[in-house]
Amino acid sequence: MKIVDAKVIVCSPGRNFVTLKIVTEDGIYGLGDATLNGRELAVASYLSDHVIPLLIGRDARRIEDIWQYLYKGAYWRRGPVTMSAISAVDTALWDIKGKALNAPVYQLLGGASRDGVLVYGHASGQDIEEAVKAVSDYVRLGYKAIRAQSGIPGLPSTYGVGRGKMYYEPAEKDAPLENVWNSELYLNFVPQLFERLRKEFGPDLHLLHDAHHRLTPIEAARLGKELEPYHLFWLEDPVPAELQESFRLIRQHTTTPLAVGEVFNSIYDCQQLIQEQLIDYIRTTVVHAGGISHLRKIAGLAELYLVRTGSHGATDLSPVYMAAALHFDLSVHNIQEYMRHTEETDRVFPHAYSFSEGMMHPGDAPGLGVDIEETLASKYPYRRAYLPINRKLDGTMHNW
Ligand code: CS2
Ligand code: MG
């Protein structure tokens, strides 16, 4: 089954997406998400200029060999651009294999290990009462797990507070938005948010929170400890995680479960975190961490250490990603982030996956069960956009 063609489709139905399409001599094609928010064209070029010429003529069935060829053959290993490109190839080849065998990809991964995938949504508000209202909206939609973020009194803006009611889109056209940050205001406020949420919704609703890389280890330890009475499902990205051992300090002080990894792009980024059980959920994705093939290896390592997966799933990961993620998710024990895309995006990327009562299923279409309407996609040309940047009150550059 030779690869005879491949192309990169960059479109922007409300936000930028990069999609790889690989075509075989049998006319079967597969899709892979290659979107790297804020640096989309770097991955598009990596694929078009360096990878696609090497794919033509290869056997599309040899997924692992092509993965190793692109990983070891690049010489310059790892990193978000390289691994997003490899992820897209891997995912597209799994799509092709499923279509060729007339089977949904999850059946090729050992079949369903459960009936559906628990997902969580993003509720946010400018203040506590707006956040409470947003959480109740998600409860009404049937979500059993909800991430809650709120504006911070004293700060003009902060991470995770959407500009609309149901969709949170951080990317800004043309230039990065400048956010302002103060850890002390944040640390003094967040426990009040979850005290209020527990009072409103009781003890059983899974509540999550994303600190978005902004604290120091001791600050994260304090926050984790102060959130213990509200038993969060997880506290996400408490600190920037380049220094994996920094989680030892957080772990010593709190039983609040920790999640990290949406910015990781290989098993090496999380090996220590998993092997020392410094985290409870690993958030790596099939779009940024080497595709389905590599994510299975991460999940296998994590399982040994009782670490579960909880893959990232924001709106800047396309429906092609979400379809692949759900096939992977059905075969392992985890939770999946699910930020619903806009109707505009869903029209460009028709898909078989569905949501019901807080759970999702990838559907049983052969392959991934997702497509791209290329003519419609061409009506949404790429427009440069950036993630915000973050400065402390005194102007010091911080983590967004
Ligand atoms: C966030 C994302 O969903 C999350 O957990 O961390 O919104 C993240 O900020 C964006 O995906 C970055 O592009
Ligand atoms: Mg996050």
mmCIF file of C-alpha atoms in Angstrom, residues 11 22 29 37 48-49 71 84 86 88 142 156 164 208 234 244 277 279 282 289 292 306 321 355 373-374:
data_model
loop_
_atom_site.group_PDB
_atom_site.id
_atom_site.type_symbol
_atom_site.label_atom_id
_atom_site.label_comp_id
_atom_site.label_asym_id
_atom_site.label_seq_id
_atom_site.Cartn_x
_atom_site.Cartn_y
_atom_site.Cartn_z
ATOM 1 C CA CYS A 11 -7.236 26.769 7.316
ATOM 2 C CA ILE A 22 -1.773 11.293 3.145
ATOM 3 C CA TYR A 29 -6.455 8.722 2.570
ATOM 4 C CA ASN A 37 -1.020 27.099 18.437
ATOM 5 C CA SER A 48 5.736 20.096 3.364
ATOM 6 C CA ASP A 49 9.430 20.876 2.916
ATOM 7 C CA TYR A 71 12.345 10.396 14.552
ATOM 8 C CA SER A 84 3.783 17.584 15.972
ATOM 9 C CA ILE A 86 5.619 13.115 13.363
ATOM 10 C CA ALA A 88 0.361 14.040 12.197
ATOM 11 C CA GLY A 142 -24.568 16.648 31.385
ATOM 12 C CA PRO A 156 -7.443 43.064 34.650
ATOM 13 C CA GLY A 164 -17.658 34.107 25.288
ATOM 14 C CA LEU A 208 -10.585 20.656 38.051
ATOM 15 C CA TRP A 234 -6.773 17.620 39.681
ATOM 16 C CA GLN A 244 10.539 17.478 36.600
ATOM 17 C CA GLN A 277 4.868 9.085 40.896
ATOM 18 C CA ILE A 279 1.931 13.312 39.192
ATOM 19 C CA ILE A 282 -0.217 12.810 32.268
ATOM 20 C CA ALA A 289 3.563 13.936 21.587
ATOM 21 C CA ILE A 292 -1.120 7.385 18.723
ATOM 22 C CA LEU A 306 -0.569 4.079 38.514
ATOM 23 C CA TYR A 321 -7.124 15.459 16.929
ATOM 24 C CA PHE A 355 -21.023 13.510 23.432
ATOM 25 C CA GLU A 373 -14.128 19.537 3.614
ATOM 26 C CA GLU A 374 -11.283 20.988 1.558
#
